[in-house]
Coordinates of C-alpha atoms in Angstrom, one line a residue:
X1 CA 59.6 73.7 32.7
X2 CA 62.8 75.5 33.2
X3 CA 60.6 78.6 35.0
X4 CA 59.6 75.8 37.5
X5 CA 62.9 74.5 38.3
X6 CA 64.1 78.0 38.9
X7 CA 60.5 79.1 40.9
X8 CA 61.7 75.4 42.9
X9 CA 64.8 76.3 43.7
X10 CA 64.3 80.0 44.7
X11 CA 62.0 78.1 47.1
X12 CA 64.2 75.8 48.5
X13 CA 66.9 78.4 49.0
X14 CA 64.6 80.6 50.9
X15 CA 63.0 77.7 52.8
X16 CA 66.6 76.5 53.9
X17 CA 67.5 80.3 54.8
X18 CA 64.7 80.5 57.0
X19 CA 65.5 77.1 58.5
X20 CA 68.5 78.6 59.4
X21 CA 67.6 81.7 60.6
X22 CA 65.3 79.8 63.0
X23 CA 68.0 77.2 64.6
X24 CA 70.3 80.6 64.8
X25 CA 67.4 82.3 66.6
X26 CA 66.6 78.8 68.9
X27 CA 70.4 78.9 69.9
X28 CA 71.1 82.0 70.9
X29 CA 67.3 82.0 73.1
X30 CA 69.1 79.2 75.2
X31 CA 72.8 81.0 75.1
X32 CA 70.4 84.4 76.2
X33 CA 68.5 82.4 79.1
X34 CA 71.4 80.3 80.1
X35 CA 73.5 83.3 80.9
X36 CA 70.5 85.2 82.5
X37 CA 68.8 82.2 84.9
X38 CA 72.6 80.1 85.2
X39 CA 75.2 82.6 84.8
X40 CA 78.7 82.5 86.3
X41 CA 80.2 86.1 85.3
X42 CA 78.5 88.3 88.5
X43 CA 80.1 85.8 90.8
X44 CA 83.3 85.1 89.8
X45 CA 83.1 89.1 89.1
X46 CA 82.5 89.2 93.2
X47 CA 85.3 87.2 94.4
X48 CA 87.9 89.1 91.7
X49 CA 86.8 92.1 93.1
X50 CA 85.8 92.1 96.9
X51 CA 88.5 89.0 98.0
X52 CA 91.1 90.0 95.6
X53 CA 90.8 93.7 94.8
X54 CA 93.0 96.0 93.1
X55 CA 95.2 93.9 90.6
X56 CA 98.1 96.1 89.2
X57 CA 100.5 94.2 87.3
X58 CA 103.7 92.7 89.6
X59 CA 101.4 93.1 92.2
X60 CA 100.0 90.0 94.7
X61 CA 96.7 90.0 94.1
X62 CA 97.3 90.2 90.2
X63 CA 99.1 86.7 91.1
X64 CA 96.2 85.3 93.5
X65 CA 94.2 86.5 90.0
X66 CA 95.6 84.6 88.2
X67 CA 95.4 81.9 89.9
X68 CA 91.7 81.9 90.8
X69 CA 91.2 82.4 86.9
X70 CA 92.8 79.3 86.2
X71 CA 91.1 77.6 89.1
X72 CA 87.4 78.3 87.7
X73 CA 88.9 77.5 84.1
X74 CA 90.0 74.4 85.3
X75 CA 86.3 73.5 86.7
X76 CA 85.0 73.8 83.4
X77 CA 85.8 70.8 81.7
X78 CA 87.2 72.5 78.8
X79 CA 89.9 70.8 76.6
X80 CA 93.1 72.5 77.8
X81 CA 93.8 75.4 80.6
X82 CA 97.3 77.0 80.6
X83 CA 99.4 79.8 82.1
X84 CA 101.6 82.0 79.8
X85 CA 104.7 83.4 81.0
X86 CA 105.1 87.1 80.9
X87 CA 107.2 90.2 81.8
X88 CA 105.9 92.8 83.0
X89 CA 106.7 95.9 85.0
X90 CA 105.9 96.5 88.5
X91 CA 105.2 99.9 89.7
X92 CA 103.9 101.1 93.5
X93 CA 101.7 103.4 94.6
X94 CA 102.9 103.7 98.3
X95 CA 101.7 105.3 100.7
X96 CA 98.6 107.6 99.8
X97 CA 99.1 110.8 98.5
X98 CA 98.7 114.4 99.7
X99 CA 97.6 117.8 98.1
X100 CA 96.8 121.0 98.7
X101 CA 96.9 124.7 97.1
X102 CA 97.8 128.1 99.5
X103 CA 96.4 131.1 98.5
X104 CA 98.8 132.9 101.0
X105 CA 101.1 131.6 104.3
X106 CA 98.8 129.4 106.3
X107 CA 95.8 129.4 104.3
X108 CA 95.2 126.3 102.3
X109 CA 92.4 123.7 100.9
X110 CA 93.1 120.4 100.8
X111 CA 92.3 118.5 97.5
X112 CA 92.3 114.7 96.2
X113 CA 95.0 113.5 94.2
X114 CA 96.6 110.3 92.9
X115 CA 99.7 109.1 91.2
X116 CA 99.7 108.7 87.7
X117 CA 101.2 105.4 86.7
X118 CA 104.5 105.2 86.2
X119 CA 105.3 108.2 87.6
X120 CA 108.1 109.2 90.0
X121 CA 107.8 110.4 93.8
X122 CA 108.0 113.9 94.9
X123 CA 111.2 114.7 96.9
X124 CA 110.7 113.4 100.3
X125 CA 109.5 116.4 101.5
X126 CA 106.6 116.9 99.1
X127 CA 106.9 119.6 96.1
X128 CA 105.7 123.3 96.6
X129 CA 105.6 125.9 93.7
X130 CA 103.6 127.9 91.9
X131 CA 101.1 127.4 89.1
X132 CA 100.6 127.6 85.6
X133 CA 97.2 126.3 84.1
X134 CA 97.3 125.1 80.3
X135 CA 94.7 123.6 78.1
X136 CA 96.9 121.2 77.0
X137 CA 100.0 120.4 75.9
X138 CA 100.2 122.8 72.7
X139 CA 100.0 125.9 74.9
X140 CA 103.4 125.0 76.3
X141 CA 105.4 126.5 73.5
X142 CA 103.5 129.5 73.2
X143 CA 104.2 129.8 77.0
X144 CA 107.6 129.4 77.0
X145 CA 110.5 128.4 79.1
X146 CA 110.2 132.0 80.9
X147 CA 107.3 131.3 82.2
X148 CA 107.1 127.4 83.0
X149 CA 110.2 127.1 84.5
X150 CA 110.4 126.2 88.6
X151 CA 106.4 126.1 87.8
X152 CA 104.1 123.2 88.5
X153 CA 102.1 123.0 85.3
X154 CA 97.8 122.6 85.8
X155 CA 96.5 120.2 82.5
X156 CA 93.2 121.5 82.5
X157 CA 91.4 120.4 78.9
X158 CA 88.4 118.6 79.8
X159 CA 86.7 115.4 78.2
X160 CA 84.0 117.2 75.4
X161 CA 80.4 116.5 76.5
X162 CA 78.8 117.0 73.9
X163 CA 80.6 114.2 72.2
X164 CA 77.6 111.5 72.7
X165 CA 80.9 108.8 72.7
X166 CA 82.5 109.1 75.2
X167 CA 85.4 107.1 74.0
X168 CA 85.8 109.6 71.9
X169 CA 85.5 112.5 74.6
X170 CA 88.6 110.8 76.2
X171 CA 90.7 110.6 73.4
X172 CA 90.5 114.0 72.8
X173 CA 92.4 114.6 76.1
X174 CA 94.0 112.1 77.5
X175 CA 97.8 112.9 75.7
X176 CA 97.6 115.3 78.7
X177 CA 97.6 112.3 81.2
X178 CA 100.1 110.3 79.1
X179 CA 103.0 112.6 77.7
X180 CA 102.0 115.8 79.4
X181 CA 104.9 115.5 82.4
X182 CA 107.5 114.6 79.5
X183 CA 106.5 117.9 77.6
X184 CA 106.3 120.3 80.5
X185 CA 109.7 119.2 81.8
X186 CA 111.2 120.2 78.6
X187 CA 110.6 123.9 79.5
X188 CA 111.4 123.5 83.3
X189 CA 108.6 122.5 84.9
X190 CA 109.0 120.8 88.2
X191 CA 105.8 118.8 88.2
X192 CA 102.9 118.3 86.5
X193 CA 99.2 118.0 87.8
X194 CA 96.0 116.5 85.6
X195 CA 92.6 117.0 84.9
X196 CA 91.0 113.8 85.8
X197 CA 89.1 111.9 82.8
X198 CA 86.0 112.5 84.1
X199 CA 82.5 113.9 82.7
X200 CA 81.0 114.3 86.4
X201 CA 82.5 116.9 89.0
X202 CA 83.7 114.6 92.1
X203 CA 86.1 114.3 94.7
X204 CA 87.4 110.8 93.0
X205 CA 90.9 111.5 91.1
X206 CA 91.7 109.2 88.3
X207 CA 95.1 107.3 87.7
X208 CA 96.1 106.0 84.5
X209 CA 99.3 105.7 82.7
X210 CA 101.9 108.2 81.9
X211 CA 105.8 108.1 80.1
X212 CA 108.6 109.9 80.1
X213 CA 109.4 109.1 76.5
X214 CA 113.4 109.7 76.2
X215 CA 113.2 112.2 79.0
X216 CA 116.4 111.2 81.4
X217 CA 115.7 109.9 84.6
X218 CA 117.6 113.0 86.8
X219 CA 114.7 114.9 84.7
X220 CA 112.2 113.3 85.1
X221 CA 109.2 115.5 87.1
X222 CA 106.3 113.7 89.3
X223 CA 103.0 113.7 87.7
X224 CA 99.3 113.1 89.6
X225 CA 95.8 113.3 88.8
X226 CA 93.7 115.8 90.5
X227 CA 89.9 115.0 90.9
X228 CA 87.3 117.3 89.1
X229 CA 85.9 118.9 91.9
X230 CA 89.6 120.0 93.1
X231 CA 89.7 121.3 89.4
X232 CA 87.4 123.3 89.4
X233 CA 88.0 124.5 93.1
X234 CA 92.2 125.4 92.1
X235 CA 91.0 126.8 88.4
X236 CA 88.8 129.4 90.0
X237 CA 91.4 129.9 93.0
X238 CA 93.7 130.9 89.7
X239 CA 91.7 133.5 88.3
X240 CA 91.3 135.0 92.0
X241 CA 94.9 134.3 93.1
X242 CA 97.7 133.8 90.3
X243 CA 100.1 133.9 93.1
X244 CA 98.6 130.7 94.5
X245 CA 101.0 128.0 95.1
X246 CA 100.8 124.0 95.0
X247 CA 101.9 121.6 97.2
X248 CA 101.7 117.6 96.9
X249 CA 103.6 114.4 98.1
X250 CA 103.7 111.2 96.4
X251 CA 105.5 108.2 97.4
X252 CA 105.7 105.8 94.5
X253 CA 108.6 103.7 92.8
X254 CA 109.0 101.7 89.8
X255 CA 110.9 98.3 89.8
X256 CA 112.1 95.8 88.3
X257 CA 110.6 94.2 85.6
X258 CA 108.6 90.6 87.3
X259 CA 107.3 87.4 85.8
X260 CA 103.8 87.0 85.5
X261 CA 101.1 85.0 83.3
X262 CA 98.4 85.3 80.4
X263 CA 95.7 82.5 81.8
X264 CA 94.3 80.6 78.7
X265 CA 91.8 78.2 78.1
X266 CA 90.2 76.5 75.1
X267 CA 87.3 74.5 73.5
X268 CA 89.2 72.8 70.8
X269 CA 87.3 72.8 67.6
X270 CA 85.5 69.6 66.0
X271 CA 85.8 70.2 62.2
X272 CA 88.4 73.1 62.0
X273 CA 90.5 72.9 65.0
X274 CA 93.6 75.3 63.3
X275 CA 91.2 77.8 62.9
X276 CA 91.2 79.9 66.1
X277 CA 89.0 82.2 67.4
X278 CA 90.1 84.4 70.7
X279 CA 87.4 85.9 73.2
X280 CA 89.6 88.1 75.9
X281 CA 89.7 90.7 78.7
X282 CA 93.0 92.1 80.7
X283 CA 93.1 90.7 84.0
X284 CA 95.1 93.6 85.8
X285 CA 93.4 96.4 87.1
X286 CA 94.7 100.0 89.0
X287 CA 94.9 99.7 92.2
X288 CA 92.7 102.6 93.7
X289 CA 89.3 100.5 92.9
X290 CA 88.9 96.8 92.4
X291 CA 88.6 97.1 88.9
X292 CA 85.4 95.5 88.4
X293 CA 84.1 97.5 85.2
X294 CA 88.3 98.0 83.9
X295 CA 88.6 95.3 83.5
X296 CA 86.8 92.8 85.5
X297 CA 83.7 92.9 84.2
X298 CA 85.4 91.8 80.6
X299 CA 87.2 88.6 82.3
X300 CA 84.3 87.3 83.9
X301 CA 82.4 87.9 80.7
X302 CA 84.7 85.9 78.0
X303 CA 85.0 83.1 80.4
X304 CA 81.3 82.8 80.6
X305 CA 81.3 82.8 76.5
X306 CA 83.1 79.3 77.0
X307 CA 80.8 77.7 79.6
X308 CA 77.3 79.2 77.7
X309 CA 78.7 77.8 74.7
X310 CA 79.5 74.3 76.7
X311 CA 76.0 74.3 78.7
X312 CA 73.6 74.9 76.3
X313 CA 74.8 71.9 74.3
X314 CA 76.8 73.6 71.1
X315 CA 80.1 71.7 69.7
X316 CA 82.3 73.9 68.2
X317 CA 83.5 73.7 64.4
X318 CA 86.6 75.9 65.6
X319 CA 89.2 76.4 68.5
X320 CA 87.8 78.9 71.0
X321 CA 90.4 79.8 73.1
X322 CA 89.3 82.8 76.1
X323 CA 92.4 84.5 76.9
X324 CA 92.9 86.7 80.2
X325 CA 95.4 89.3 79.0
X326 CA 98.1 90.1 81.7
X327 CA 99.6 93.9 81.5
X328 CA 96.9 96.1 79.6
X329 CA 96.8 99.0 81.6
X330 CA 100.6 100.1 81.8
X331 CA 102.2 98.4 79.4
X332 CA 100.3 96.2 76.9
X333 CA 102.8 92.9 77.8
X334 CA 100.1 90.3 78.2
X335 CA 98.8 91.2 74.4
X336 CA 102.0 91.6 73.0
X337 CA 103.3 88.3 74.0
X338 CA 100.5 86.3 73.5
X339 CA 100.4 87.9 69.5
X340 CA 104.6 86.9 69.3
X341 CA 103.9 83.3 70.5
X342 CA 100.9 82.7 68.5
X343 CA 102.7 83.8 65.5
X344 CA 106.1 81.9 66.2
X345 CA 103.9 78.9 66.0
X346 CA 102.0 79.8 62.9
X347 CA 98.4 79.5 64.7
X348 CA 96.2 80.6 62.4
X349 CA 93.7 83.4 64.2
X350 CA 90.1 84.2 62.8
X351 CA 88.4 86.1 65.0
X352 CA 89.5 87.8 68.0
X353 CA 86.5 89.7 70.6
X354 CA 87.5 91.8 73.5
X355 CA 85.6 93.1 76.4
X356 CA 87.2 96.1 77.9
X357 CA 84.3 99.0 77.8
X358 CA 82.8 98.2 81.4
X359 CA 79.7 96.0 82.6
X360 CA 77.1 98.0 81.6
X361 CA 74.2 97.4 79.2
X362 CA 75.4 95.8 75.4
X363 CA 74.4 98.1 72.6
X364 CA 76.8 96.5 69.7
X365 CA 79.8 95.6 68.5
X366 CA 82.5 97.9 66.6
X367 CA 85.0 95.6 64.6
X368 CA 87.9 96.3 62.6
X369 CA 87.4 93.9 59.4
X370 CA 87.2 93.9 56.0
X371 CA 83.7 95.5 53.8
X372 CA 82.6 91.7 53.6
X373 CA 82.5 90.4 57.2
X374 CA 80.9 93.5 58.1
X375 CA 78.2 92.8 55.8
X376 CA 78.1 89.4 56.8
X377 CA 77.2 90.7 60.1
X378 CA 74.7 93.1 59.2
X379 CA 73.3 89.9 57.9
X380 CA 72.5 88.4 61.9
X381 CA 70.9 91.7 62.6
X382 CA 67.5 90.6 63.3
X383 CA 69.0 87.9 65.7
X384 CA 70.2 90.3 67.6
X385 CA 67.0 92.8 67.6
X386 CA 65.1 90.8 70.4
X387 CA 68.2 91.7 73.1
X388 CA 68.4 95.4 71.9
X389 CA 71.8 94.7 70.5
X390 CA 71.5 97.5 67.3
X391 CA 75.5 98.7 67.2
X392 CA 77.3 96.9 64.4
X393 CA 80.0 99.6 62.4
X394 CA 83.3 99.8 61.9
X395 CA 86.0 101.1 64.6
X396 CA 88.4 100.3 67.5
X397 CA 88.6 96.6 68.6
X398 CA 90.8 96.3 71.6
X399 CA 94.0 97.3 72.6
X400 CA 95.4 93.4 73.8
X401 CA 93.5 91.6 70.4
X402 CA 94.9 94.3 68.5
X403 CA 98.6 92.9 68.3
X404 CA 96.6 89.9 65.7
X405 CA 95.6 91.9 63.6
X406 CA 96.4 90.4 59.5
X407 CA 94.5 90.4 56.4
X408 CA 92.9 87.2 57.0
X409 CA 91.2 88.2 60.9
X410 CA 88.0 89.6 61.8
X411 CA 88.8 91.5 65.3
X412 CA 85.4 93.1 67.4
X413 CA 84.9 94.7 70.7
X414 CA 81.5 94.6 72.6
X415 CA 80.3 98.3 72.9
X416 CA 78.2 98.6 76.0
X417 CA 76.3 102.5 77.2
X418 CA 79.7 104.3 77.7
X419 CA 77.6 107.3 79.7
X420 CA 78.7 106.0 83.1
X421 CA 81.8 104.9 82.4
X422 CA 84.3 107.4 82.6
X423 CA 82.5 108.1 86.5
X424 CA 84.4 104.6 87.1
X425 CA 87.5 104.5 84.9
X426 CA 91.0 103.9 86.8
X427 CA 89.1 105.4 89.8
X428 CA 88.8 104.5 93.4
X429 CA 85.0 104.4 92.5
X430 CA 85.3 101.2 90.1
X431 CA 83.8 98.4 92.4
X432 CA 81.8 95.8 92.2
X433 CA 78.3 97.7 93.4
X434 CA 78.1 99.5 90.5
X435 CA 78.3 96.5 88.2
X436 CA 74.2 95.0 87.5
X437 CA 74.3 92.0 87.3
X438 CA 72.0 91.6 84.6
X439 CA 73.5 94.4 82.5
X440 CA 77.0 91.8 83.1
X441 CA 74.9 89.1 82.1
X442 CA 73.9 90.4 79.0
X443 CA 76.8 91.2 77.7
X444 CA 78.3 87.7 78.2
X445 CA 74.9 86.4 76.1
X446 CA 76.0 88.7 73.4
X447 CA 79.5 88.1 73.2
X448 CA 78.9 84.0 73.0
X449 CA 75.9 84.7 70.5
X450 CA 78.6 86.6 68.1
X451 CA 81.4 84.0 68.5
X452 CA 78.6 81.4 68.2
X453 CA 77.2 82.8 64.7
X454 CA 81.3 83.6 63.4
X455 CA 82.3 79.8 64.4
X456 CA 79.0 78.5 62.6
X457 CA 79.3 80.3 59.4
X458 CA 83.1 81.4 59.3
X459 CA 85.0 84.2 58.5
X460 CA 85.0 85.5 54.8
X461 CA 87.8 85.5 52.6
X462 CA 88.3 88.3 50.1
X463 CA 89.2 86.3 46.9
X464 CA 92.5 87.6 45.7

């Protein structure tokens, strides 16, 4: 008898499971077709990006951002839309940049440069001197004050291709971009030039964000980004011509900090409505491109999440709250506040997802959570096999969701093909034609399908 109580309830359990499985498997279908039949991401991805443009923080069209955010927020019908007040710094390119290198009076080739971010101008005249070419930042010592000094110093380490992640690849050089005019100045350089993150040779430079860390402002040197093909163009000229000298003129300024705004919106949750789960993107851009893939393409996506969750029917048990983060790419305000708010008023955060690895095609997730909620994840892996999503480990989140991060929060960021991207990345090439709509489309489904199966079933809780 007691055998076929136990036999009866190892069958109900795994008749329930599969019941489960198959309303999990019916609801992400509709969340899958809405987003690829209905979907809202490629055109509000369009107006961001070819009636607005560019959106560096401080600047107008970061403000006319976010205000047609909160505009197609508003014309969802979800429970609250708000603005949230934040600092940020505002920084100008000016007028475009100019570069060549002279291999002796009168005989120079022009190359493509841009302003790093944050960066100061040359003198008015442009800068002119000659060059030293590094690896990267640990060959300054060895160099030596003798012979850095009055130099302009050449960053030339490039991204590793045969890492297959090219995340990765990019970390492993871009402290040249960041802190390499703060170290060269410290042996007398005068200026700094950088190999563009970039696995492709092309004329395109790429920006990005720099400091001067303590560095005082009287020393502070300008720094720019030279494209690939101009680096390979000035290395060989090097090896031919040590005597070669540099010349470039940039015109930017950095001012006063301005007010600008996190745009937030929210489902509020039926059953659990404390418990809070964040999907996000940063809504500033550079300002060479229109930023569709960094960070557009994220936006567009989390704001879909809400409205495929809303049109194919599904009330949620928690608070889901997209947040459009102000400030990522040069200074990380818009994250930072919104973390210090939602802490000063004890809201209680579950799950936080960011988009910021471009619009291409969704391969995973990576999330930075405990050994349980990963396995609970591995658990939904067959609902996720019939869209080619395969990618679920541990690793890097997001840089805005990342300011949440506690015991008790289960933070993930979509991992789409990352071969491309760097082509795009803080470059005048990010636009909105090479964004596929139905790559963008697909990522959106995959997002709301994750935030979907983590409202349903909840984050776990290590028992303490």
């Amino acid at each position: 008898m007691k055998r076929i109580s136990l036999l009866l309830l190892l069958y109900i359990t795994f008749g329930n499971s599969v019941l489960a499985q198959d309303k999990d498997a019916a609801q992400i279908k509709k969340i899958y077709d809405q987003a690829l039949t209905q979907g809202k991401a490629y055109d509000w991805l369009n107006y961001l990006s070819n009636q607005i443009g560019g959106r560096l923080s401080g600047s107008v069209q970061a403000q006319q951002a976010v205000e047609y955010t909160k505009s197609q927020l508003d014309s969802l019908g979800l429970d609250r839309v708000w603005l949230q007040p934040v600092k940020v710094p505002k920084w100008v390119r000016g007028t475009p940049e100019f570069a060549y290198f002279e291999t002796s009076p009168g005989l120079s080739t022009n190359v493509n440069i841009c302003a790093l971010g944050g960066s100061v101008a040359t003198p008015l005249g442009g800068l002119k001197a000659g060059v030293v070419e590094v690896q990267g930042i640990e060959e300054l010592e060895a160099l030596g004050k003798e012979k850095i000094e009055g130099k302009i110093v050449f960053f030339n380490r490039p991204m590793d291709p045969t890492l297959i992640s090219t995340f990765a690849a990019y970390s492993g050089c871009v402290d040249q971009r960041y802190s390499g005019a703060e170290e060269a100045a410290k042996y007398g350089a005068v200026g700094v030039i950088v190999r563009s993150m970039n696995l492709r040779i092309d004329n395109f430079p790429h920006t990005g964000s720099m400091g001067y860390g303590d560095t005082p402002v009287s020393k502070r040197i300008p720094a720019a980004a030279i494209s690939t093909k101009g680096v390979e163009l000035l290395s060989t000229t090097l090896k031919l011509n040590s005597e070669t000298k540099f010349y470039f003129k940039q015109n930017c300024k950095q001012f006063n900090d301005v007010e600008s705004f996190n745009v937030i919106g929210e489902i509020r949750g039926a059953e659990f409505p404390n418990e809070i789960m964040v999907i996000g993107g940063h809504l500033d851009s550079w300002d060479l491109g229109d930023g569709s893939h960094d960070d557009g393409a994220g936006c567009v996506q989390s704001m879909d999440v809400l409205r495929l969750l809303k049109t194919t029917g599904y009330k949620p048990k928690r608070t889901i709250r997209v947040v459009l983060f102000m400030n990522e790419e040069n200074g990380l305000r818009g994250g930072n506040k919104y973390a210090e708010i939602a802490k000063g008023k004890n809201e209680k955060h579950v799950f936080a997802l960011e988009s910021d690895a471009g619009g291409f095609t969704p391969r995973g997730f990576s999330f930075d959570c405990s050994d349980e909620n990963l396995k609970q994840v591995h658990s939904w892996k067959s609902l996720f096999e019939p869209y080619y999503i395969h990618l679920f480990e541990k690793g890097f989140s997001g840089a805005d969701i990342r300011p949440l991060k506690d015991d008790g929060i289960v933070l993930a960021g979509l991992r789409p093909d990352s071969q491309r991207y760097f082509e795009h990345h803080h470059s005048e090439n990010d636009t909105f034609e090479h964004v596929n709509k139905r790559e963008l489309e697909l990522g959106a489904a995959s997002m709301a399908s994750l935030v979907y199966l983590f409202d349903k079933y909840g984050v776990v809780t290590s028992a303490k």
